[in-house]
């Protein structure tokens, strides 16, 4: 059983940080950021809560799908930057959009969140015939968890949200999800201090002992190496399950972290960059929102058309990674 994307919506805050803006508070320059990452500017949420961005994207997706919010049976919010420890962003968004008949929960798989979310939605649709529509919304405000004194990390991320209304269909679908927790120490934001005796015993604790609480800390080189392996594997694993190859795919929609990671993955897959949707130049890395933002923009620009085969390939903290192949 496959799924159909009935409608998508996206929302990014108006406020932006351009590369040059960073020179006011860290030692960097536009050329370094552009050539090492491909990023030119990124939206910044400022006062806008994560749920607010998710709400705006969801309302647009619902309108595009042409359904009533009360027909949605499940809201999955993909996020690692929730406004609350509890309740979930999904419950807040459910109320805000009037999805009065929906169950709701958050899903945390970092930048692979939307891939995990769509796969989870499909499984719900497959096993619960009373469920007609699922809303998967990815909403992130990474800017609140960045250390703006760390030039290797703070220049990478942006804020935004994108959502999709899904229903079951007999269209082509395949997915492959992975996690390699041995790499958890390479990309994390700590909520609590570990007990020293636990920290001493654990492989995870304390990779960057001096790092600030709640702020994102990253070993960029390790994540880079991982990502260039993970993206091709995510695609190959999903493709193998349904016996198709890269030549059957019209569009690759990768996680938008660094243009050099995407170029390396494209080379490994032996796929032209012309088949990749790229939005990181103007959004930066928006974690779980990055793939659906790119997908939604690709659809709106008329690049992605009905009937085409799309590969969504992501990686992120966890370290998680995964791929979905579907027909739009
Ligand atoms: O979804 C989350 C996934 N995260 C990622 O995908 C991140 C993966 N990693 C990366 O994208 C890259 O590793 C970075 C963009 C984070 C760094 O690029 P790099 O080519 O690996 O640079 P580097 O860490 O090797 O640093 C090269 C130089 C260093 O200076 P020295 O030691 O050679 O003098 C850095 O200190 O560049 C310096 N540098 C900067 N210079 C200007 C690091 N950040 C900056 C900066 N501006 N913002």
CSV table of C-alpha atoms and ligand atoms in Angstrom, one decimal:
chain,number,residue,atom,x,y,z
A,1,UNK,CA,0.0,0.0,0.0
A,2,UNK,CA,1.2,3.5,-0.9
A,3,UNK,CA,0.2,7.0,0.0
A,4,UNK,CA,-0.8,10.0,-1.9
A,5,UNK,CA,0.3,13.5,-1.0
A,6,UNK,CA,-2.9,15.4,-1.3
A,7,UNK,CA,-1.6,18.8,-0.5
A,8,UNK,CA,1.5,20.5,1.0
A,9,UNK,CA,2.2,23.9,2.6
A,10,UNK,CA,5.2,25.7,4.0
A,11,UNK,CA,6.0,28.6,6.2
A,12,UNK,CA,9.2,30.5,6.9
A,13,UNK,CA,9.6,33.5,9.1
A,14,UNK,CA,10.2,36.8,7.3
A,15,UNK,CA,13.2,37.7,9.4
A,16,UNK,CA,16.5,36.5,7.9
A,17,UNK,CA,20.2,36.2,8.7
A,18,UNK,CA,22.4,36.8,5.7
A,19,UNK,CA,26.0,35.5,5.7
A,20,UNK,CA,27.4,39.0,6.1
A,21,UNK,CA,25.3,39.5,9.3
A,22,UNK,CA,27.4,36.9,11.1
A,23,UNK,CA,30.5,39.0,10.7
A,24,UNK,CA,29.1,41.4,13.4
A,25,UNK,CA,29.6,38.8,16.1
A,26,UNK,CA,31.9,35.9,14.9
A,27,UNK,CA,35.0,35.6,12.8
A,28,UNK,CA,33.6,34.6,9.4
A,29,UNK,CA,32.9,35.8,6.0
A,30,UNK,CA,30.3,35.3,3.2
A,31,UNK,CA,32.8,33.6,0.9
A,32,UNK,CA,33.7,30.9,3.5
A,33,UNK,CA,30.1,30.1,4.3
A,34,UNK,CA,29.0,30.0,0.6
A,35,UNK,CA,31.8,27.9,-0.6
A,36,UNK,CA,31.9,25.5,2.3
A,37,UNK,CA,28.2,25.1,2.7
A,38,UNK,CA,26.2,26.6,-0.2
A,39,UNK,CA,24.2,28.7,2.2
A,40,UNK,CA,23.5,32.4,1.5
A,41,UNK,CA,20.8,33.3,4.0
A,42,UNK,CA,18.5,31.6,6.5
A,43,UNK,CA,15.1,32.5,8.0
A,44,UNK,CA,15.1,33.2,11.8
A,45,UNK,CA,12.0,32.7,13.9
A,46,UNK,CA,12.6,35.5,16.4
A,47,UNK,CA,9.3,35.7,18.5
A,48,UNK,CA,7.5,33.0,16.4
A,49,UNK,CA,7.0,29.8,18.4
A,50,UNK,CA,7.7,26.4,16.7
A,51,UNK,CA,4.0,25.5,16.8
A,52,UNK,CA,3.0,28.8,15.2
A,53,UNK,CA,5.2,28.0,12.1
A,54,UNK,CA,3.8,24.4,12.1
A,55,UNK,CA,0.2,25.8,12.3
A,56,UNK,CA,0.8,28.2,9.3
A,57,UNK,CA,2.3,25.4,7.2
A,58,UNK,CA,-0.5,22.9,8.2
A,59,UNK,CA,-3.3,25.4,7.3
A,60,UNK,CA,-1.8,25.8,3.8
A,61,UNK,CA,-1.4,22.0,3.3
A,62,UNK,CA,-5.0,21.5,4.4
A,63,UNK,CA,-6.2,24.2,2.0
A,64,UNK,CA,-4.2,22.7,-0.9
A,65,UNK,CA,-5.6,19.2,-0.1
A,66,UNK,CA,-9.1,20.6,-0.2
A,67,UNK,CA,-10.3,18.9,3.0
A,68,UNK,CA,-11.8,20.0,6.2
A,69,UNK,CA,-9.5,19.8,9.3
A,70,UNK,CA,-12.1,17.7,11.1
A,71,UNK,CA,-11.4,14.9,8.6
A,72,UNK,CA,-7.8,14.5,9.8
A,73,UNK,CA,-7.5,11.4,12.0
A,74,UNK,CA,-3.8,11.9,13.0
A,75,UNK,CA,-1.4,14.7,13.4
A,76,UNK,CA,2.3,13.8,13.5
A,77,UNK,CA,4.6,16.7,14.3
A,78,UNK,CA,8.3,16.1,13.5
A,79,UNK,CA,10.4,18.3,15.6
A,80,UNK,CA,13.5,18.5,17.9
A,81,UNK,CA,12.8,22.1,18.9
A,82,UNK,CA,9.5,21.9,20.7
A,83,UNK,CA,8.3,25.0,22.5
A,84,UNK,CA,7.3,22.7,25.5
A,85,UNK,CA,8.7,19.6,27.2
A,86,UNK,CA,5.0,18.8,27.2
A,87,UNK,CA,2.4,19.0,25.6
A,88,UNK,CA,3.5,17.9,22.2
A,89,UNK,CA,3.7,20.4,19.3
A,90,UNK,CA,1.2,18.0,17.5
A,91,UNK,CA,-1.4,18.5,20.2
A,92,UNK,CA,-1.0,22.3,20.1
A,93,UNK,CA,-1.2,22.3,16.3
A,94,UNK,CA,-4.2,19.9,16.3
A,95,UNK,CA,-6.1,22.5,18.4
A,96,UNK,CA,-4.9,25.5,16.5
A,97,UNK,CA,-6.0,24.1,13.1
A,98,UNK,CA,-9.3,22.6,14.3
A,99,UNK,CA,-8.4,19.0,13.7
A,100,UNK,CA,-10.9,18.1,16.4
A,101,UNK,CA,-11.0,14.4,15.5
A,102,UNK,CA,-7.3,13.7,15.4
A,103,UNK,CA,-4.9,11.8,17.6
A,104,UNK,CA,-1.6,13.7,17.9
A,105,UNK,CA,2.0,13.0,18.8
A,106,UNK,CA,5.5,14.3,18.2
A,107,UNK,CA,8.2,12.4,16.5
A,108,UNK,CA,11.9,13.1,17.1
A,109,UNK,CA,14.3,11.8,14.5
A,110,UNK,CA,16.1,15.1,14.0
A,111,UNK,CA,16.8,16.0,10.3
A,112,UNK,CA,15.4,12.5,9.3
A,113,UNK,CA,12.2,13.4,11.0
A,114,UNK,CA,10.0,14.0,8.0
A,115,UNK,CA,11.2,10.7,6.4
A,116,UNK,CA,10.3,8.8,9.7
A,117,UNK,CA,7.1,10.8,9.9
A,118,UNK,CA,5.8,9.9,6.4
A,119,UNK,CA,6.7,6.3,6.9
A,120,UNK,CA,4.9,6.2,10.3
A,121,UNK,CA,1.9,7.9,8.7
A,122,UNK,CA,1.7,5.2,6.0
A,123,UNK,CA,1.8,2.4,8.5
A,124,UNK,CA,-1.1,4.0,10.5
A,125,UNK,CA,-3.1,4.3,7.2
A,126,UNK,CA,-2.3,0.7,6.4
A,127,UNK,CA,-3.5,-0.7,9.7
A,128,UNK,CA,-6.4,1.5,10.6
A,129,UNK,CA,-9.1,1.6,7.9
A,130,UNK,CA,-11.1,4.2,9.9
A,131,UNK,CA,-8.3,6.7,9.3
A,132,UNK,CA,-8.7,8.8,6.1
A,133,UNK,CA,-6.2,11.6,6.3
A,134,UNK,CA,-2.9,12.1,8.2
A,135,UNK,CA,-1.2,15.4,8.6
A,136,UNK,CA,2.6,15.2,8.9
A,137,UNK,CA,4.1,18.6,9.9
A,138,UNK,CA,7.8,19.3,10.3
A,139,UNK,CA,8.4,22.4,12.3
A,140,UNK,CA,11.7,23.6,13.7
A,141,UNK,CA,13.3,26.7,15.3
A,142,UNK,CA,16.9,25.6,15.6
A,143,UNK,CA,17.9,29.2,16.2
A,144,UNK,CA,16.8,29.0,19.8
A,145,UNK,CA,19.3,26.1,20.4
A,146,UNK,CA,22.3,27.5,18.6
A,147,UNK,CA,25.5,28.7,20.3
A,148,UNK,CA,26.0,32.0,18.4
A,149,UNK,CA,29.7,32.1,19.5
A,150,UNK,CA,30.4,28.7,17.7
A,151,UNK,CA,31.1,29.7,14.1
A,152,UNK,CA,31.4,26.1,12.9
A,153,UNK,CA,27.7,25.4,13.8
A,154,UNK,CA,25.6,28.6,14.1
A,155,UNK,CA,26.0,29.6,10.4
A,156,UNK,CA,24.4,26.3,9.2
A,157,UNK,CA,20.8,26.4,10.5
A,158,UNK,CA,17.5,28.2,9.7
A,159,UNK,CA,13.9,28.0,11.0
A,160,UNK,CA,10.7,27.0,9.2
A,161,UNK,CA,8.0,24.5,8.8
A,162,UNK,CA,6.3,22.4,6.1
A,163,UNK,CA,3.4,20.0,6.1
A,164,UNK,CA,1.7,17.4,4.0
A,165,UNK,CA,-1.8,15.9,4.1
A,166,UNK,CA,-1.5,12.2,3.2
A,167,UNK,CA,-4.1,9.5,2.3
A,168,UNK,CA,-3.8,5.9,1.4
A,169,UNK,CA,-3.4,4.9,-2.3
A,170,UNK,CA,-2.0,2.1,-4.4
A,171,UNK,CA,0.9,4.3,-5.7
A,172,UNK,CA,4.4,3.0,-5.5
A,173,UNK,CA,6.0,3.3,-2.1
A,174,UNK,CA,9.1,2.1,-0.3
A,175,UNK,CA,11.0,3.1,2.8
A,176,UNK,CA,14.1,2.2,4.7
A,177,UNK,CA,14.9,3.7,8.1
A,178,UNK,CA,18.1,3.5,10.1
A,179,UNK,CA,19.8,4.7,13.2
A,180,UNK,CA,23.5,4.4,14.3
A,181,UNK,CA,23.5,5.5,18.0
A,182,UNK,CA,27.3,5.1,18.2
A,183,UNK,CA,27.4,8.5,16.5
A,184,UNK,CA,25.0,10.2,18.9
A,185,UNK,CA,28.0,12.0,20.5
A,186,UNK,CA,28.7,13.8,17.2
A,187,UNK,CA,25.5,15.9,17.2
A,188,UNK,CA,23.5,16.7,20.2
A,189,UNK,CA,21.9,19.3,22.5
A,190,UNK,CA,22.0,18.3,26.2
A,191,UNK,CA,18.9,18.7,28.4
A,192,UNK,CA,20.5,17.7,31.7
A,193,UNK,CA,23.9,17.2,33.2
A,194,UNK,CA,24.9,13.6,33.5
A,195,UNK,CA,25.9,12.1,36.9
A,196,UNK,CA,29.7,12.1,36.9
A,197,UNK,CA,29.9,8.3,37.6
A,198,UNK,CA,27.6,7.6,34.6
A,199,UNK,CA,29.5,10.0,32.4
A,200,UNK,CA,32.8,8.2,33.3
A,201,UNK,CA,31.4,4.9,32.1
A,202,UNK,CA,29.6,5.9,29.0
A,203,UNK,CA,30.9,6.2,25.5
A,204,UNK,CA,28.5,9.1,24.9
A,205,UNK,CA,29.4,11.2,27.9
A,206,UNK,CA,31.1,13.7,27.7
A,207,UNK,CA,32.3,14.4,24.2
A,208,UNK,CA,32.4,18.2,24.5
A,209,UNK,CA,32.6,18.7,28.3
A,210,UNK,CA,32.8,22.4,28.1
A,211,UNK,CA,29.8,22.8,25.8
A,212,UNK,CA,26.8,25.0,26.9
A,213,UNK,CA,23.6,23.3,28.1
A,214,UNK,CA,20.7,23.1,25.6
A,215,UNK,CA,22.8,24.3,22.8
A,216,UNK,CA,23.5,22.3,19.7
A,217,UNK,CA,27.0,20.8,19.6
A,218,UNK,CA,28.5,19.2,16.6
A,219,UNK,CA,31.6,17.5,15.3
A,220,UNK,CA,31.1,18.7,11.8
A,221,UNK,CA,33.8,16.5,10.2
A,222,UNK,CA,32.3,13.3,11.6
A,223,UNK,CA,28.7,14.2,10.6
A,224,UNK,CA,30.0,15.1,7.2
A,225,UNK,CA,31.7,11.7,6.7
A,226,UNK,CA,28.6,9.9,8.0
A,227,UNK,CA,26.2,11.9,5.8
A,228,UNK,CA,28.1,11.1,2.5
A,229,UNK,CA,27.7,7.4,3.2
A,230,UNK,CA,24.2,7.6,4.7
A,231,UNK,CA,22.4,9.4,1.8
A,232,UNK,CA,23.4,6.8,-0.9
A,233,UNK,CA,22.6,3.9,1.4
A,234,UNK,CA,19.2,5.4,2.3
A,235,UNK,CA,18.3,5.5,-1.3
A,236,UNK,CA,19.8,2.2,-2.3
A,237,UNK,CA,18.1,0.4,0.5
A,238,UNK,CA,14.6,1.8,-0.3
A,239,UNK,CA,15.1,1.2,-4.0
A,240,UNK,CA,16.3,-2.4,-3.6
A,241,UNK,CA,13.1,-3.3,-1.7
A,242,UNK,CA,10.9,-2.5,-4.8
A,243,UNK,CA,13.4,-3.4,-7.4
A,244,UNK,CA,13.9,0.0,-9.0
A,245,UNK,CA,17.1,2.0,-9.7
A,246,UNK,CA,18.2,5.6,-9.7
A,247,UNK,CA,17.3,5.8,-13.3
A,248,UNK,CA,13.6,5.4,-12.4
A,249,UNK,CA,13.7,8.4,-10.2
A,250,UNK,CA,12.6,11.8,-11.5
A,251,UNK,CA,13.6,13.9,-8.4
A,252,UNK,CA,15.9,13.4,-5.4
A,253,UNK,CA,14.9,15.6,-2.4
A,254,UNK,CA,17.8,15.3,0.0
A,255,UNK,CA,18.2,16.8,3.5
A,256,UNK,CA,19.6,20.3,2.9
A,257,UNK,CA,22.6,20.5,5.2
A,258,UNK,CA,25.6,21.2,3.0
A,259,UNK,CA,25.8,21.4,-0.8
A,260,UNK,CA,29.1,19.5,-0.8
A,261,UNK,CA,27.4,16.6,1.1
A,262,UNK,CA,24.7,16.5,-1.6
A,263,UNK,CA,27.2,16.7,-4.5
A,264,UNK,CA,29.2,13.9,-3.0
A,265,UNK,CA,26.1,11.7,-2.5
A,266,UNK,CA,25.0,12.5,-6.1
A,267,UNK,CA,28.4,11.4,-7.4
A,268,UNK,CA,28.2,8.2,-5.4
A,269,UNK,CA,24.7,7.5,-6.7
A,270,UNK,CA,25.9,8.4,-10.2
A,271,UNK,CA,23.0,10.9,-10.5
A,272,UNK,CA,23.2,14.3,-12.1
A,273,UNK,CA,22.8,17.3,-9.7
A,274,UNK,CA,20.1,18.5,-12.1
A,275,UNK,CA,17.8,15.8,-10.5
A,276,UNK,CA,18.3,17.2,-7.0
A,277,UNK,CA,16.0,19.8,-5.5
A,278,UNK,CA,18.2,22.4,-3.7
A,279,UNK,CA,16.8,25.0,-1.3
A,280,UNK,CA,19.6,25.3,1.3
A,281,UNK,CA,21.0,28.5,-0.3
A,282,UNK,CA,18.0,30.4,1.0
A,283,UNK,CA,16.7,28.2,4.0
A,284,UNK,CA,19.9,26.8,5.4
A,285,UNK,CA,19.5,23.6,7.3
A,286,UNK,CA,16.0,23.5,8.9
A,287,UNK,CA,16.4,20.0,10.3
A,288,UNK,CA,13.2,18.0,9.9
A,289,UNK,CA,11.6,20.8,7.9
A,290,UNK,CA,14.3,20.8,5.3
A,291,UNK,CA,13.0,17.9,3.1
A,292,UNK,CA,9.4,18.9,3.1
A,293,UNK,CA,10.3,22.6,2.5
A,294,UNK,CA,12.3,21.5,-0.6
A,295,UNK,CA,9.5,19.1,-1.7
A,296,UNK,CA,6.9,21.8,-1.4
A,297,UNK,CA,9.0,24.4,-3.2
A,298,UNK,CA,9.8,21.9,-6.0
A,299,UNK,CA,6.0,21.2,-6.4
A,300,UNK,CA,5.1,24.9,-6.4
A,301,UNK,CA,7.8,25.7,-9.0
A,302,UNK,CA,6.3,23.1,-11.2
A,303,UNK,CA,9.5,21.0,-11.2
A,304,UNK,CA,7.8,18.0,-9.4
A,305,UNK,CA,4.8,16.9,-11.3
A,306,UNK,CA,2.0,14.3,-10.6
A,307,UNK,CA,3.0,10.8,-11.5
A,308,UNK,CA,6.7,11.4,-11.1
A,309,UNK,CA,8.8,9.3,-8.8
A,310,UNK,CA,10.5,11.1,-5.9
A,311,UNK,CA,13.2,9.9,-3.5
A,312,UNK,CA,13.3,11.7,-0.1
A,313,UNK,CA,16.7,11.0,1.5
A,314,UNK,CA,17.7,12.3,4.9
A,315,UNK,CA,20.2,12.1,7.8
A,316,UNK,CA,20.6,13.8,11.1
A,317,UNK,CA,21.3,13.5,14.8
A,318,UNK,CA,21.0,10.1,16.3
A,319,UNK,CA,22.6,9.5,14.0
A,320,UNK,CA,19.5,8.7,12.1
A,321,UNK,CA,19.1,8.3,8.3
A,322,UNK,CA,16.5,7.0,5.9
A,323,UNK,CA,14.9,7.0,2.5
A,324,UNK,CA,11.4,7.1,1.0
A,325,UNK,CA,10.5,6.5,-2.6
A,326,UNK,CA,7.0,7.5,-3.6
A,327,UNK,CA,5.0,8.6,-6.6
A,328,UNK,CA,3.8,12.2,-6.4
B,1,LIG,O1,21.6,18.2,9.9
B,1,LIG,C1,22.8,18.3,10.7
B,1,LIG,C2,23.8,17.8,9.9
B,1,LIG,N1,25.0,18.6,10.0
B,1,LIG,C3,25.8,18.6,8.9
B,1,LIG,O2,25.5,18.2,7.9
B,1,LIG,C4,27.2,19.3,9.1
B,1,LIG,C5,28.2,18.4,8.4
B,1,LIG,N2,29.5,19.1,8.4
B,1,LIG,C6,29.7,20.2,7.6
B,1,LIG,O3,28.9,20.6,6.8
B,1,LIG,C7,31.1,20.8,7.6
B,1,LIG,O4,32.0,19.9,8.3
B,1,LIG,C8,31.2,22.2,8.2
B,1,LIG,C9,30.5,23.2,7.3
B,1,LIG,C10,30.5,22.2,9.6
B,1,LIG,C11,32.6,22.6,8.3
B,1,LIG,O5,33.2,22.6,7.0
B,1,LIG,P1,34.7,21.9,6.8
B,1,LIG,O6,35.0,22.1,5.4
B,1,LIG,O7,34.6,20.6,7.4
B,1,LIG,O8,35.6,22.9,7.7
B,1,LIG,P2,36.5,22.5,8.9
B,1,LIG,O9,35.7,22.2,10.1
B,1,LIG,O10,37.6,21.6,8.4
B,1,LIG,O11,37.2,23.9,9.1
B,1,LIG,C12,38.2,24.5,8.1
B,1,LIG,C13,38.6,25.8,8.7
B,1,LIG,C14,39.0,25.8,10.1
B,1,LIG,O12,40.1,26.7,10.3
B,1,LIG,P3,41.6,26.1,10.4
B,1,LIG,O13,41.6,25.2,11.5
B,1,LIG,O14,41.9,25.4,9.0
B,1,LIG,O15,42.4,27.4,10.5
B,1,LIG,C15,37.8,26.3,10.8
B,1,LIG,O16,38.2,26.9,12.1
B,1,LIG,O17,37.5,26.7,8.6
B,1,LIG,C16,37.3,27.3,9.9
B,1,LIG,N3,35.9,27.7,10.0
B,1,LIG,C17,35.4,28.8,9.6
B,1,LIG,N4,36.0,29.9,9.0
B,1,LIG,C18,35.1,30.9,8.7
B,1,LIG,C19,35.0,26.9,10.6
B,1,LIG,N5,33.8,27.6,10.5
B,1,LIG,C20,34.0,28.8,10.0
B,1,LIG,C21,33.2,29.9,9.6
B,1,LIG,N6,33.8,30.9,9.0
B,1,LIG,N7,31.9,29.9,9.9
